[in-house]
Every structure is written in C-alpha cells, then in structure tokens.
mmCIF file of C-alpha atoms in Angstrom:
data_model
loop_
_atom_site.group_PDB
_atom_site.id
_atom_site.type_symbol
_atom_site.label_atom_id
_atom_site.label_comp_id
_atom_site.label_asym_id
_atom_site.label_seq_id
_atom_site.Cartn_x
_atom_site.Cartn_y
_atom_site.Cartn_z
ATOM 1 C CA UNK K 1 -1.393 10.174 16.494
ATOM 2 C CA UNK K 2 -1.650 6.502 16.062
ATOM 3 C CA UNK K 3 -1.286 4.585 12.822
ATOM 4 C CA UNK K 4 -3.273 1.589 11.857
ATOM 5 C CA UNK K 5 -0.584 -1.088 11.137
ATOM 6 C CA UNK K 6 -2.468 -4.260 10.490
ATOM 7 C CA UNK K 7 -6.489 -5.402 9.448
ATOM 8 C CA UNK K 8 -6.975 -8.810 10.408
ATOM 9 C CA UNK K 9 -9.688 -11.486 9.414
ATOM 10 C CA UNK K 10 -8.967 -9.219 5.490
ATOM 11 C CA UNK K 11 -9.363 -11.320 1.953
ATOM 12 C CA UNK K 12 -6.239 -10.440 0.249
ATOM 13 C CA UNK K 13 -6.344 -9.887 -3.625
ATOM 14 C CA UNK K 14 -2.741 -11.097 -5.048
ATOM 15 C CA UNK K 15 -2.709 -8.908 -8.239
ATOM 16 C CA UNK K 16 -1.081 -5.497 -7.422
ATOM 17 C CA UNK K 17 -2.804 -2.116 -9.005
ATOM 18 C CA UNK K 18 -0.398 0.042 -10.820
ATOM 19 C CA UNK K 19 -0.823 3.498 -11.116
ATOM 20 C CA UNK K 20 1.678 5.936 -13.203
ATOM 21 C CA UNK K 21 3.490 3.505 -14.635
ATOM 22 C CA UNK K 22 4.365 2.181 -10.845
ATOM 23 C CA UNK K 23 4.682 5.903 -9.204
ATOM 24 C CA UNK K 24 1.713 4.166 -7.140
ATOM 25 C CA UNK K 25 0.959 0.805 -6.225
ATOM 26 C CA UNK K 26 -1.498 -0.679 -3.939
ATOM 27 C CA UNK K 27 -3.360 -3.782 -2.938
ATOM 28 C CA UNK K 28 -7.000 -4.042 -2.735
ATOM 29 C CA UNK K 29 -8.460 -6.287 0.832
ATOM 30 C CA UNK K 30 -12.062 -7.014 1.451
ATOM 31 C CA UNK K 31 -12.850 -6.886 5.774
ATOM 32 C CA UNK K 32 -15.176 -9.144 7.429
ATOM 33 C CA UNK K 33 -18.244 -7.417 6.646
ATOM 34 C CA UNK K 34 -17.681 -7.098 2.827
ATOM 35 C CA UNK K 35 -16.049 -3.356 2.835
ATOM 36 C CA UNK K 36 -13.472 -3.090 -0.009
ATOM 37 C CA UNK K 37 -10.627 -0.885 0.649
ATOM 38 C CA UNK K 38 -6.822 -0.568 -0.350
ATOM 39 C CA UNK K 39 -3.463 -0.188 0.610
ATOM 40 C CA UNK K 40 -0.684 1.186 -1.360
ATOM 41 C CA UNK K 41 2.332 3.854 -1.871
ATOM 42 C CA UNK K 42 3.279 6.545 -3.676
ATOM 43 C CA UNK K 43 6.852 6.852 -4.442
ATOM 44 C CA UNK K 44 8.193 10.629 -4.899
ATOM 45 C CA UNK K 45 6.080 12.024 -7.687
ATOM 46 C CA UNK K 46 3.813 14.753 -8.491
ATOM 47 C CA UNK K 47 0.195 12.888 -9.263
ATOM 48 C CA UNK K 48 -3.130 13.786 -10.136
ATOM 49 C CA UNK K 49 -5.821 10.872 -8.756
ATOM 50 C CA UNK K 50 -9.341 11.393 -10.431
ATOM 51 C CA UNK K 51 -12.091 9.689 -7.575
ATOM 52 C CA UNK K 52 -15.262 7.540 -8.473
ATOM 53 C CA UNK K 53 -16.487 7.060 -4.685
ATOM 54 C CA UNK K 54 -15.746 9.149 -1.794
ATOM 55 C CA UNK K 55 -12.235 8.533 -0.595
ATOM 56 C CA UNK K 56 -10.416 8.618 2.713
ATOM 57 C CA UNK K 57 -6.137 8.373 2.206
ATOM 58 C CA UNK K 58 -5.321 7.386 5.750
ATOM 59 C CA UNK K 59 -1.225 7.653 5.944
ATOM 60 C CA UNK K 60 0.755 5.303 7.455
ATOM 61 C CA UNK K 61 4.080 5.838 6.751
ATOM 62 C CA UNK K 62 6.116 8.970 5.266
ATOM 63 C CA UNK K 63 4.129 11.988 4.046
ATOM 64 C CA UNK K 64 2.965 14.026 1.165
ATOM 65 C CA UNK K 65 1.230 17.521 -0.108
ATOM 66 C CA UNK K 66 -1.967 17.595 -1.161
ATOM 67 C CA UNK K 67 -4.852 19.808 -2.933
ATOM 68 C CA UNK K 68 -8.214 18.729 -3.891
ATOM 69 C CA UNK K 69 -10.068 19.957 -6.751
ATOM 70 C CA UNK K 70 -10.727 23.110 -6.707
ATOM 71 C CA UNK K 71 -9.093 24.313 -3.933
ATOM 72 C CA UNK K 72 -5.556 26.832 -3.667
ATOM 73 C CA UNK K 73 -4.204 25.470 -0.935
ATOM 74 C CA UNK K 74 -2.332 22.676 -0.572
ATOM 75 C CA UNK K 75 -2.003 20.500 2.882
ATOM 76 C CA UNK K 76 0.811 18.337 4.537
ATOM 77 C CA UNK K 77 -0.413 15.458 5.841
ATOM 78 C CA UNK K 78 2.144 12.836 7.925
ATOM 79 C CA UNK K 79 1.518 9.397 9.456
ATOM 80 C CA UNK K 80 -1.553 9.022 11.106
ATOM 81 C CA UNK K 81 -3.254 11.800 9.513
ATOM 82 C CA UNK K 82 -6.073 11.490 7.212
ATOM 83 C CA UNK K 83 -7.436 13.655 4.018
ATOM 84 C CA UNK K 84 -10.822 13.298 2.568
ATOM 85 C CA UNK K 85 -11.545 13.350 -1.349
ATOM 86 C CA UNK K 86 -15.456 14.012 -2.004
ATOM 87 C CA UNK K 87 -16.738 11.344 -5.179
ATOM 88 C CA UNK K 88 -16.143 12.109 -8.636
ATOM 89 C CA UNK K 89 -13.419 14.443 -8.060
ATOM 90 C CA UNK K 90 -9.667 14.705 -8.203
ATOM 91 C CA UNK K 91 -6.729 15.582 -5.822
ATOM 92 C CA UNK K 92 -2.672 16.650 -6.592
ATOM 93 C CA UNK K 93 -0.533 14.814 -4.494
ATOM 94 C CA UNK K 94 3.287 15.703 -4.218
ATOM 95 C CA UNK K 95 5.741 12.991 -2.506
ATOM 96 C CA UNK K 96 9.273 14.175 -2.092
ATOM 97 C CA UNK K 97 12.362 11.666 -0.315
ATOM 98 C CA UNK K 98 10.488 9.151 1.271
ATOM 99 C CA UNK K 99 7.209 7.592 0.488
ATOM 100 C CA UNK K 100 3.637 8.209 1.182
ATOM 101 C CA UNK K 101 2.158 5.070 2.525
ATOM 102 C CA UNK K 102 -1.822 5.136 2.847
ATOM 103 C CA UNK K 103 -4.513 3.345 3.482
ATOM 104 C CA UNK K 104 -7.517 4.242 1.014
ATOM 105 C CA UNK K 105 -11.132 4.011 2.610
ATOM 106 C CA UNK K 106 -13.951 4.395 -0.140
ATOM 107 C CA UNK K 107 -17.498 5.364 0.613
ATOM 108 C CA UNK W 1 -2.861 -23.497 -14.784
ATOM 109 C CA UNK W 2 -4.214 -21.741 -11.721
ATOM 110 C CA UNK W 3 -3.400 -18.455 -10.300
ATOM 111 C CA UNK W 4 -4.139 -18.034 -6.820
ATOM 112 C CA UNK W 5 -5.912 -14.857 -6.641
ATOM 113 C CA UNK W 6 -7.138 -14.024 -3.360
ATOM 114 C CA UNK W 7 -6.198 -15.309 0.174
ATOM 115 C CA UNK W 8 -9.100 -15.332 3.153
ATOM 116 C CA UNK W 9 -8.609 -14.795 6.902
ATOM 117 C CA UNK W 10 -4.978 -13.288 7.042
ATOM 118 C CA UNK W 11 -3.345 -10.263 8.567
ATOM 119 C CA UNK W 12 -2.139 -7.476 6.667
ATOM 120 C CA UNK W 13 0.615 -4.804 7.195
ATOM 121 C CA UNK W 14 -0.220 -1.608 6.404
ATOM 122 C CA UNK W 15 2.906 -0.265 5.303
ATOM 123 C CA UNK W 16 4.153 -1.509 2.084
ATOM 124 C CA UNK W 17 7.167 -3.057 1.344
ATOM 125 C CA UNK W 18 9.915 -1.016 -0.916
ATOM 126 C CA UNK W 19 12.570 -2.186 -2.879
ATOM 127 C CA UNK W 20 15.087 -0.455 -5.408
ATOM 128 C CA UNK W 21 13.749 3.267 -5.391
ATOM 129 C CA UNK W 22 9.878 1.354 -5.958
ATOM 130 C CA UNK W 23 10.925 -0.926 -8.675
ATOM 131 C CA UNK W 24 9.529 -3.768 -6.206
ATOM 132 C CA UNK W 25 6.691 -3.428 -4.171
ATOM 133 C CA UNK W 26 5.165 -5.487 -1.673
ATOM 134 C CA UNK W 27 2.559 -6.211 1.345
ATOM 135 C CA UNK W 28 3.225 -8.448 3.976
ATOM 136 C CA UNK W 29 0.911 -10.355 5.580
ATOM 137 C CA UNK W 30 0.286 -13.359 7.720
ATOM 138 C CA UNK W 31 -2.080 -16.421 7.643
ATOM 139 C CA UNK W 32 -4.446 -17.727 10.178
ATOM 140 C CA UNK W 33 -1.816 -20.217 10.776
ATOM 141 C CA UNK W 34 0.831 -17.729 11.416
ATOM 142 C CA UNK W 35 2.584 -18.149 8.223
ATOM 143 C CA UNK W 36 4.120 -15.379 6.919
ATOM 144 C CA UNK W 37 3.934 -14.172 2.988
ATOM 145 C CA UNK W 38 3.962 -11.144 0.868
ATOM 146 C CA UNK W 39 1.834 -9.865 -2.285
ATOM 147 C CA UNK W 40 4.049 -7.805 -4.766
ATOM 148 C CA UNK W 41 4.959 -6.303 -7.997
ATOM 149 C CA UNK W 42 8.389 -6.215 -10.138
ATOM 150 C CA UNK W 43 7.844 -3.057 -12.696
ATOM 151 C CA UNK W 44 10.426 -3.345 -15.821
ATOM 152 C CA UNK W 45 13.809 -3.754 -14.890
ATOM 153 C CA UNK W 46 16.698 -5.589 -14.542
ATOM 154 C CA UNK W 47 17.280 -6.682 -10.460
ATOM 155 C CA UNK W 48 18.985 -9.191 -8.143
ATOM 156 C CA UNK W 49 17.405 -10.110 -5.139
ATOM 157 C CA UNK W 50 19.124 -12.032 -2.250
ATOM 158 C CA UNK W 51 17.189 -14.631 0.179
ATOM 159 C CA UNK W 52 17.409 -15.552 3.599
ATOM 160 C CA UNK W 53 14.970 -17.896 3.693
ATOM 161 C CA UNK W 54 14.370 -20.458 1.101
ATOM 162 C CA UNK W 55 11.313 -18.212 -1.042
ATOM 163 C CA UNK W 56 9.179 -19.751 -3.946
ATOM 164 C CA UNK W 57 7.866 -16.706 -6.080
ATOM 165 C CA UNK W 58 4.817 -17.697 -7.560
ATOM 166 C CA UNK W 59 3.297 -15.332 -9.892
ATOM 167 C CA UNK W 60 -0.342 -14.225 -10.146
ATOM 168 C CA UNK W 61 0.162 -12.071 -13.074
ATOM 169 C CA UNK W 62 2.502 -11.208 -16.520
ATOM 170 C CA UNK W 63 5.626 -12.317 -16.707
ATOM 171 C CA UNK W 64 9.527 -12.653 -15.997
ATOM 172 C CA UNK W 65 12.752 -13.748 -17.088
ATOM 173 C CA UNK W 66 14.430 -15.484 -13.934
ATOM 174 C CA UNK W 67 18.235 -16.667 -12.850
ATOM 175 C CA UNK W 68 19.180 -18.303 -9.926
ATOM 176 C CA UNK W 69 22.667 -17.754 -8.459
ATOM 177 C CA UNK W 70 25.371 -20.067 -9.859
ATOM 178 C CA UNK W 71 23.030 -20.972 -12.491
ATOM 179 C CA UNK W 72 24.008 -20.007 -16.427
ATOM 180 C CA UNK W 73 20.362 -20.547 -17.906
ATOM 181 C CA UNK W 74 17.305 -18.175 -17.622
ATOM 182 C CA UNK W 75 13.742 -19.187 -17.354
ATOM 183 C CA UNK W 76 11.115 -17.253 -18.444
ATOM 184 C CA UNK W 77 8.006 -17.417 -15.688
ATOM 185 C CA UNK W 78 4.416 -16.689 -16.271
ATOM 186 C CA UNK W 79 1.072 -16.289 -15.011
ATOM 187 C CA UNK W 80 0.077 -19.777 -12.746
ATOM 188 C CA UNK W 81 3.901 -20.924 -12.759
ATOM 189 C CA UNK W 82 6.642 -20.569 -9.726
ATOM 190 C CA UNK W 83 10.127 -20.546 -8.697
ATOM 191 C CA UNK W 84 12.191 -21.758 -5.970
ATOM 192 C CA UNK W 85 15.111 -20.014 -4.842
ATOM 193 C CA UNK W 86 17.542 -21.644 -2.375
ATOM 194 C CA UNK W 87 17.984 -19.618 1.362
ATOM 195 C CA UNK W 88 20.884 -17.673 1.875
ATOM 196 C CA UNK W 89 20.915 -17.218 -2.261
ATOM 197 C CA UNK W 90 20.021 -14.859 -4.648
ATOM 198 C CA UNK W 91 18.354 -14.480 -8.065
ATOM 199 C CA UNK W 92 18.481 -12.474 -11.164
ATOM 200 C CA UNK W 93 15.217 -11.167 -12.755
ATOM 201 C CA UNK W 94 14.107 -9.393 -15.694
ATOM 202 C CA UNK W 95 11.060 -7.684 -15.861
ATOM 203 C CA UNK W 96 9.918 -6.260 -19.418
ATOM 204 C CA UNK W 97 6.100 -4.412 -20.687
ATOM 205 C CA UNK W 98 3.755 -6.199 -18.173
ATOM 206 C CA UNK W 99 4.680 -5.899 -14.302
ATOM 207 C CA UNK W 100 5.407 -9.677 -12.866
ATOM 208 C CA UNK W 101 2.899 -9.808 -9.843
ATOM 209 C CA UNK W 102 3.619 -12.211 -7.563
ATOM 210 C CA UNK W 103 3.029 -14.101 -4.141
ATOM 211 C CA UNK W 104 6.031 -14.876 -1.981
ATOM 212 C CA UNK W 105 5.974 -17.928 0.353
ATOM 213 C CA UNK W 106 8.923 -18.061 2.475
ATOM 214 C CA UNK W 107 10.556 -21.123 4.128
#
C-alpha cells in the first residue's frame, strides 16, 4: 500500500496542537485550493478523540487499534491504511511501541 | 515582536519527527527555494540537544529556559525571540507549563 510522504505547494502553520498533554501532536497545513487538514502523532497511549467534522486518519508511519463510537470491535490499521470517523462522534485509539503517524483529512 | 506564524509554498513530510520518547516533536519541511526547516514542540522537560548544522530556534509560541554548550548562563526565550546554536554543538533546554513551539532554520 503506498504512503503519502509529502504535500507540496501546503501553507504551513508554525504553532504545534497538543493533545493529552503531548500524547498527540500535530500540525495543521492549508493545500492549494484552501482545504485545511493536519498532520500529527500519537505516541503509545490509550486516547479517546471526540470529532466536529467528518474525519479521515490516513497512517503513515507505525500503527494503532481503533474503535469508533459505538461499535465492539476494534481495528488495526498500519501504514498506508486509512479509518474513517463520521462528524460529531468519537473514536478509542490504542498505540503500543512505536508511534502512529497520520495524516487527518476533515470533511 | 513578531512571530512568524505560517509559511506559504513549501513541502511537507508526512511523518513527524520524534525525539526523547515524544518530549520533542517536529515536521520537516522544505521551501520553494529548497531550504530545509522544521516546525516543532518541546513539552516540559529538561533536554540536551546536539547540532550538526549551525540551527537558530526561533519560537512561535510559550517559552524556554536555554544553555548553550560551554556556556555557564541560561536565557530564558519567548514568543517572537530566537537562538543560535553553533554546528557540531549542543544546547541545554528547559521547558516548564506552556510547550515552547518553535521553527528551526538550519545552516
């Protein structure tokens, strides 16, 4: 499966988000045509992410578990998988040895 | 003073950067130019970072307590301000409350 590794042409936004007290950190990038999306990593943790908008979590690096709302089961998902989080919803994510890297698409 | 909060037209790396079990996190990325940089984040601690290249560390956001090798006094460093550290050197930094967010420009 291939992983994206680069966006070109991106605005960059310096300031870092912290999540969990730094269990996740990302960067937030604008493309070319105005779509606002993030990259980031989740260092071994058990999480809980509530969502505003729709969410894609594209990994690119390491790999985690993962159970949306209301469901039992819960999912690996490696590099160059992908695992989609409907709006106004939540998802568990477990990260064990070494990090989940992602890309997050909204909308 | 200004912080530099957003850079246009550049390339960025997916897959984050990860430093002392995710006490530093960064993004690479690349300018139009070809010049290589990174966004990142210190979270609270106490850390000593060696350089290959010359880096200046300017920071976009809270705050740090910085030491440069062979040097006896610290400097605090805040939002807008920066600090050059010599290549092939390295640099003590304390991080405390607020996570010290910062751009680093290499060479």
């Amino acid at each position: 499966m291939s992983v994206t590794s680069k966006f070109d042409s991106v605005t960059l936004e310096t300031r870092a988000n912290v999540y969990f007290d730094g269990k996740c950190v990302s960067h937030s990038f604008i493309l070319a045509d105005g779509t606002r999306k993030s990259v980031g990593v989740v260092l071994p943790a058990a999480l809980t992410f509530g969502t505003g908008a729709p969410e894609i979590m594209e990994c690119v690096g390491g790999a985690c578990r993962v159970r949306l709302a209301g469901e039992a089961e819960w999912r690996d998902v490696v590099a160059g998988e992908s695992f989609d989080v409907p709006g106004n919803s939540s998802f568990d994510i477990e990260v064990a040895g070494e990090p989940f890297h992602y890309i997050c698409h909204y909308g």
